[in-house]
Coordinates of C-alpha atoms in Angstrom, one line a residue:
X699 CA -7.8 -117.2 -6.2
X700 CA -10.6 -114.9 -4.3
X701 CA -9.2 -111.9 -3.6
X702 CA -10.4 -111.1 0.1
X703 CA -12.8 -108.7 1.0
X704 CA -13.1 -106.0 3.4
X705 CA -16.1 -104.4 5.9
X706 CA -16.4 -100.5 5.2
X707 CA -19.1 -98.4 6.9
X708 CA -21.2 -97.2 10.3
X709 CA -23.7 -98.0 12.7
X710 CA -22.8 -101.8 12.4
X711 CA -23.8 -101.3 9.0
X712 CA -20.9 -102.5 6.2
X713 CA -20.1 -103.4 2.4
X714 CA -17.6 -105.4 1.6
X715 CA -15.2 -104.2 -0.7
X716 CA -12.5 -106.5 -2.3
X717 CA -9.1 -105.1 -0.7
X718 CA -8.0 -103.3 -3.6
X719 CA -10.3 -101.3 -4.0
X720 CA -10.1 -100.1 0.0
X721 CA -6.3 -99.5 -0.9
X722 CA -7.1 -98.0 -3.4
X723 CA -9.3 -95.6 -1.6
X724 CA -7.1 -95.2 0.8
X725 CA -4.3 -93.1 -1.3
X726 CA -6.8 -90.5 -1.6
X727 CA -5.9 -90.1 -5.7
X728 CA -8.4 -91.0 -8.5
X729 CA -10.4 -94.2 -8.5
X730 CA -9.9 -97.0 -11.5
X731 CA -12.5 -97.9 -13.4
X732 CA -12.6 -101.2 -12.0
X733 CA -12.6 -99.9 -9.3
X734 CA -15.8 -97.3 -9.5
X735 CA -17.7 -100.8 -11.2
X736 CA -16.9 -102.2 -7.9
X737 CA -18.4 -99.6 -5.5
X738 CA -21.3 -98.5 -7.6
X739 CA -22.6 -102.3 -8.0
X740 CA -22.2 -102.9 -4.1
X741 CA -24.0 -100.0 -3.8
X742 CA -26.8 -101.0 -6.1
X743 CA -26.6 -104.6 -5.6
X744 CA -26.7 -105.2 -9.6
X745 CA -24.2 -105.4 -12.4
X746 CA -24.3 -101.1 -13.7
X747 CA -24.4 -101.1 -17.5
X748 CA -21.1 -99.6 -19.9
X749 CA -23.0 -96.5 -20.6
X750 CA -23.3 -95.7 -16.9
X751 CA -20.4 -96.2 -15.8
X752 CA -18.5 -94.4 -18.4
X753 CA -20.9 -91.2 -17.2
X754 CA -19.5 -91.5 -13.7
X755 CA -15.9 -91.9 -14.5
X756 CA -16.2 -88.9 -16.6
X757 CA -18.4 -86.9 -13.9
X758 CA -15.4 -88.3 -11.1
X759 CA -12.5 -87.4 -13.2
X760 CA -14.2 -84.0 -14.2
X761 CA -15.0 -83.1 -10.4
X762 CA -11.1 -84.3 -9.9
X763 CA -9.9 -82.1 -12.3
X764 CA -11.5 -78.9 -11.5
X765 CA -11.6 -79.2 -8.2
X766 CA -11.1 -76.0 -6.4
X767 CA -11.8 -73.6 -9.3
X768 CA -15.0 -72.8 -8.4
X769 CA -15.6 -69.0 -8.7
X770 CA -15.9 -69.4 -12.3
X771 CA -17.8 -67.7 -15.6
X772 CA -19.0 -69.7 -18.3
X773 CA -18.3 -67.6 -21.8
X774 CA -20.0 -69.6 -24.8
X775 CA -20.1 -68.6 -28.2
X776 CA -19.8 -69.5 -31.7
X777 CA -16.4 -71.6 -32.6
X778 CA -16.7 -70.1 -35.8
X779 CA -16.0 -66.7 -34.8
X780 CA -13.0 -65.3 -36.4
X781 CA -9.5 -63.7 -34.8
X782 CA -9.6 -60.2 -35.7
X783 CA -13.1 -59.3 -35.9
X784 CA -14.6 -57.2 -33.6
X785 CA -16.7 -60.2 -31.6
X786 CA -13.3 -61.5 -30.9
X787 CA -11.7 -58.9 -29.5
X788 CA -14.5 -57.5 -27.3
X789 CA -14.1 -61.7 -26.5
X790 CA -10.8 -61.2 -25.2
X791 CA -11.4 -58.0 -23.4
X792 CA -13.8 -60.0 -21.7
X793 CA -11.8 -62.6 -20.4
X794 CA -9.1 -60.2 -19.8
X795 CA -11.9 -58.2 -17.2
X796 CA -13.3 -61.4 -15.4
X797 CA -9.5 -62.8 -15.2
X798 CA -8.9 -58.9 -13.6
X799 CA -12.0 -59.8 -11.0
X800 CA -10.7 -62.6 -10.1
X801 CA -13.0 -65.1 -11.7
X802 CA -11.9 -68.4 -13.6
X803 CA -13.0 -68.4 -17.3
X804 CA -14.5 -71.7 -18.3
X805 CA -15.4 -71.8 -21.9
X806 CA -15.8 -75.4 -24.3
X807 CA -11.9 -75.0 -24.6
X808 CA -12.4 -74.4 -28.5
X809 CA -11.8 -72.1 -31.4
X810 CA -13.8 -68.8 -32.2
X811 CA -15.5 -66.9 -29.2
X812 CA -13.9 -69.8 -26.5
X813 CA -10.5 -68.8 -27.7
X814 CA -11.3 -65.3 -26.9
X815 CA -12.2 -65.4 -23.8
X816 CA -9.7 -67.9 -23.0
X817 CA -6.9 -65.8 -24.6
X818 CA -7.9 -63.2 -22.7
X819 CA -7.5 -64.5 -18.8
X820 CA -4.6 -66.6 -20.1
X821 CA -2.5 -63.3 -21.1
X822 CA -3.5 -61.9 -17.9
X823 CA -2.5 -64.3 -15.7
X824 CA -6.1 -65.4 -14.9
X825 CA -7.2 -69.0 -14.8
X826 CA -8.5 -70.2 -18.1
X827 CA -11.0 -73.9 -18.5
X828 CA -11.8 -75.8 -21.1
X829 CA -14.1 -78.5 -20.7
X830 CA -14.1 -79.6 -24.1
X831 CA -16.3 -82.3 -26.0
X832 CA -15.4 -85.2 -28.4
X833 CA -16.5 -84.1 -32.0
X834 CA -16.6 -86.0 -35.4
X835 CA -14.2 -83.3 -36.8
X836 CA -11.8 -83.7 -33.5
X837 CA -12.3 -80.0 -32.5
X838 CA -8.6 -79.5 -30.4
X839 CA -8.4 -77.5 -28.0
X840 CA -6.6 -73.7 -28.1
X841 CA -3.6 -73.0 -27.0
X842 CA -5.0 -70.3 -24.2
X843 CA -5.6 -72.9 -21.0
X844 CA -4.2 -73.7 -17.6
X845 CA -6.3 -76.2 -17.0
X846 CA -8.6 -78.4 -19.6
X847 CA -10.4 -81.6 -19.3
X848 CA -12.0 -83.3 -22.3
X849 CA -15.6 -85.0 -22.3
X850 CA -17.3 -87.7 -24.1
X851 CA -20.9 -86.7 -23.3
X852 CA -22.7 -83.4 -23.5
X853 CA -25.1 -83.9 -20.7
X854 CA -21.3 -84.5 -18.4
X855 CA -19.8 -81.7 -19.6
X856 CA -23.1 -79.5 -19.1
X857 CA -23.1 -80.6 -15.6
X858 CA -19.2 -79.9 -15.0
X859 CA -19.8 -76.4 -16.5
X860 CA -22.7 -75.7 -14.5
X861 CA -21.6 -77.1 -11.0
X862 CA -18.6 -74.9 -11.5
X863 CA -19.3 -71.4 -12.4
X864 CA -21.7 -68.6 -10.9
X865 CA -22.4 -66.8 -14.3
X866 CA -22.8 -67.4 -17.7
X867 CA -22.0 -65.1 -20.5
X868 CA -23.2 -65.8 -24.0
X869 CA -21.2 -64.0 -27.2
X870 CA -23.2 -64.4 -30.5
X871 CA -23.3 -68.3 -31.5
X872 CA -25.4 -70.7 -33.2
X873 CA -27.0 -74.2 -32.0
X874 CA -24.6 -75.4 -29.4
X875 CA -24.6 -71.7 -27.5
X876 CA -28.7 -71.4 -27.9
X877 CA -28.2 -75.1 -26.1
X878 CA -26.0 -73.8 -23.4
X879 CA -28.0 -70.6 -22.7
X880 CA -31.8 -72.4 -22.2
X881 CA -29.7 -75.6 -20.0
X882 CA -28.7 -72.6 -17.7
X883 CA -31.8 -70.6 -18.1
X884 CA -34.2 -73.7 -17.3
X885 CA -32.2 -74.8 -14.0
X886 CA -32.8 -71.2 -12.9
X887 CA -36.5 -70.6 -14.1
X888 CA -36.9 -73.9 -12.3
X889 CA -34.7 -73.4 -9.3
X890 CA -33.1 -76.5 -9.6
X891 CA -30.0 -74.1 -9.4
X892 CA -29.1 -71.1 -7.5
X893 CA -29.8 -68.0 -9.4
X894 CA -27.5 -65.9 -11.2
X895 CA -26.3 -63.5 -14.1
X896 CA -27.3 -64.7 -17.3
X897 CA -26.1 -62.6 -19.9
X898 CA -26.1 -62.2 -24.0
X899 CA -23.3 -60.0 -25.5
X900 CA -24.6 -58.1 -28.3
X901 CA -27.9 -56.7 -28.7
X902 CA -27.9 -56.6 -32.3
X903 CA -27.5 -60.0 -32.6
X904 CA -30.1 -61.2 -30.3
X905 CA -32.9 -58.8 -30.2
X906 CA -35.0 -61.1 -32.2
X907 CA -34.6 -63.6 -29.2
X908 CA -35.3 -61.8 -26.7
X909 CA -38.1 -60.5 -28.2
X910 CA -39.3 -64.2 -29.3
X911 CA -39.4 -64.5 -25.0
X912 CA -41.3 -61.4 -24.8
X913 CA -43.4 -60.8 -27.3
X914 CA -44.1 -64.3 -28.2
X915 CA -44.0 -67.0 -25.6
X916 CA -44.9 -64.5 -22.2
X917 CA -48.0 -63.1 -24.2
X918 CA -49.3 -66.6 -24.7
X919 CA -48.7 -67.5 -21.5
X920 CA -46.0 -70.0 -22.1
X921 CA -43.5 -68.7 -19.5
X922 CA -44.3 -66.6 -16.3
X923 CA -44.0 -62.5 -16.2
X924 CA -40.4 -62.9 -14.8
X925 CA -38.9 -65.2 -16.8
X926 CA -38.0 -62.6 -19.6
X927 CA -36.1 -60.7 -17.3
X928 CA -33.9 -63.7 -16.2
X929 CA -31.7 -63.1 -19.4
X930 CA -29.8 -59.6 -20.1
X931 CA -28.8 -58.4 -23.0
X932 CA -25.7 -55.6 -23.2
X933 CA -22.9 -54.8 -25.7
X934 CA -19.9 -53.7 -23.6
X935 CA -17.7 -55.7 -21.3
X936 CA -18.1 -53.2 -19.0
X937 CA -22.2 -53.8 -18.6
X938 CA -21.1 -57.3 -18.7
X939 CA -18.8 -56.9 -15.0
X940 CA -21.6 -54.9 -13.3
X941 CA -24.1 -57.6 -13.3
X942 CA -21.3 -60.2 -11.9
X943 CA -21.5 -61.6 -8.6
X944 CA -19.2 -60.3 -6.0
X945 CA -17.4 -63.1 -4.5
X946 CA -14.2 -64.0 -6.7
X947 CA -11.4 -66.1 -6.3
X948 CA -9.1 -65.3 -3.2

């Protein structure tokens, strides 16, 4: 039996959608997936392929999810970074001084410098994120969250993390931080995204980097003469809360 189908739209303009999905719609909670296939092939007029719409379930239920916690910081680091050491704990007196600001901490939702900052807002009564990734090695995530949501892609959960948050703060990491900083840093050389604070913790550990952007790649005319100063580097938390943005969470 067809299932019948019903006009939506303006201007005398309208797609017709099979009836449960406009109930569906109507209850104003999250859409099925059935129901997403539906809309986004009206839309285009042709069948979308598996890989696409698994992206835009994830991208809808991510948006669903955090909805509302916008005034956020991203803190990335190494996973690998040990409870204890001193990287931690300046970690945790991070999150403990943005959660004090008001700001939402959204971290990968993971062990080492995540957990940190995470630990930090969550003992403080701040809000603590993790949007964390599917891994080989099923990464869980810590026990320091109010609110988490777990990705399949990178490029999704890149794009969750940088619709969300108005800062981000990098503690000493390896591959997947350096991959985190330049996604941030390249939507703002680029404008593509508003600017703001872009800050590495730890000058020790990445002096070599920052002088790889200005010794190196701005001599040889491979990035512009403001692009260096688009990243700063500090060591305290304190240095960290003077260059965030002002508005916070009401």
């Amino acid at each position: 039996m067809t299932e019948p189908n019903c006009s939506s739209g303006s201007e005398g303009r309208g797609i017709d959608l099979p009836a449960s999905v406009v109930a569906e719609l109507a209850l104003g909670g999250p859409v099925s997936p059935q129901s997403l296939q539906a809309l986004v092939e009206l839309a285009l007029g042709e069948p979308v392929s598996p890989m696409a719409l698994r992206t835009l379930i994830e991208l809808s239920n991510g948006h669903r999810v955090l909805n509302g916690i916008d005034s956020g910081v991203w803190v990335c680091g190494s996973a690998r970074t040990k409870p204890g050491t001193e990287e931690y704990e300046l970690g945790v007196e991070l999150g403990a001084a943005l959660a004090a600001a008001g700001f939402a901490v959204y971290t990968g939702g993971g062990p080492g410098a995540m957990e940190a900052a995470n630990k930090g807002a969550y003992e403080n009564g701040g809000v603590s994120v993790g949007v964390g990734i599917v891994l080989p090695n099923e990464q869980q995530f810590n026990p320091y969250l109010t609110v988490k949501f777990l990705c399949e892609f990178f490029f999704t959960r890149k794009v969750l993390l940088t619709k969300k948050t108005k800062a981000l703060v990098v503690a000493p990491g390896g591959n997947g931080s350096l991959d985190e900083l330049y996604e941030v840093l390249t939507l703002v050389q680029t404008q593509t995204i508003d600017p703001q604070p872009i800050v590495l913790v730890g000058r020790k550990y990445w002096k070599d980097l920052d002088h790889f952007g200005r010794g190196t790649m701005l001599p040889s005319g491979k990035i512009s003469p403001g692009d260096p100063d688009l990243i700063q580097v500090v060591d305290t938390v304190g240095e960290v809360m003077d260059l965030m943005p002002e508005h916070t969470v009401s």
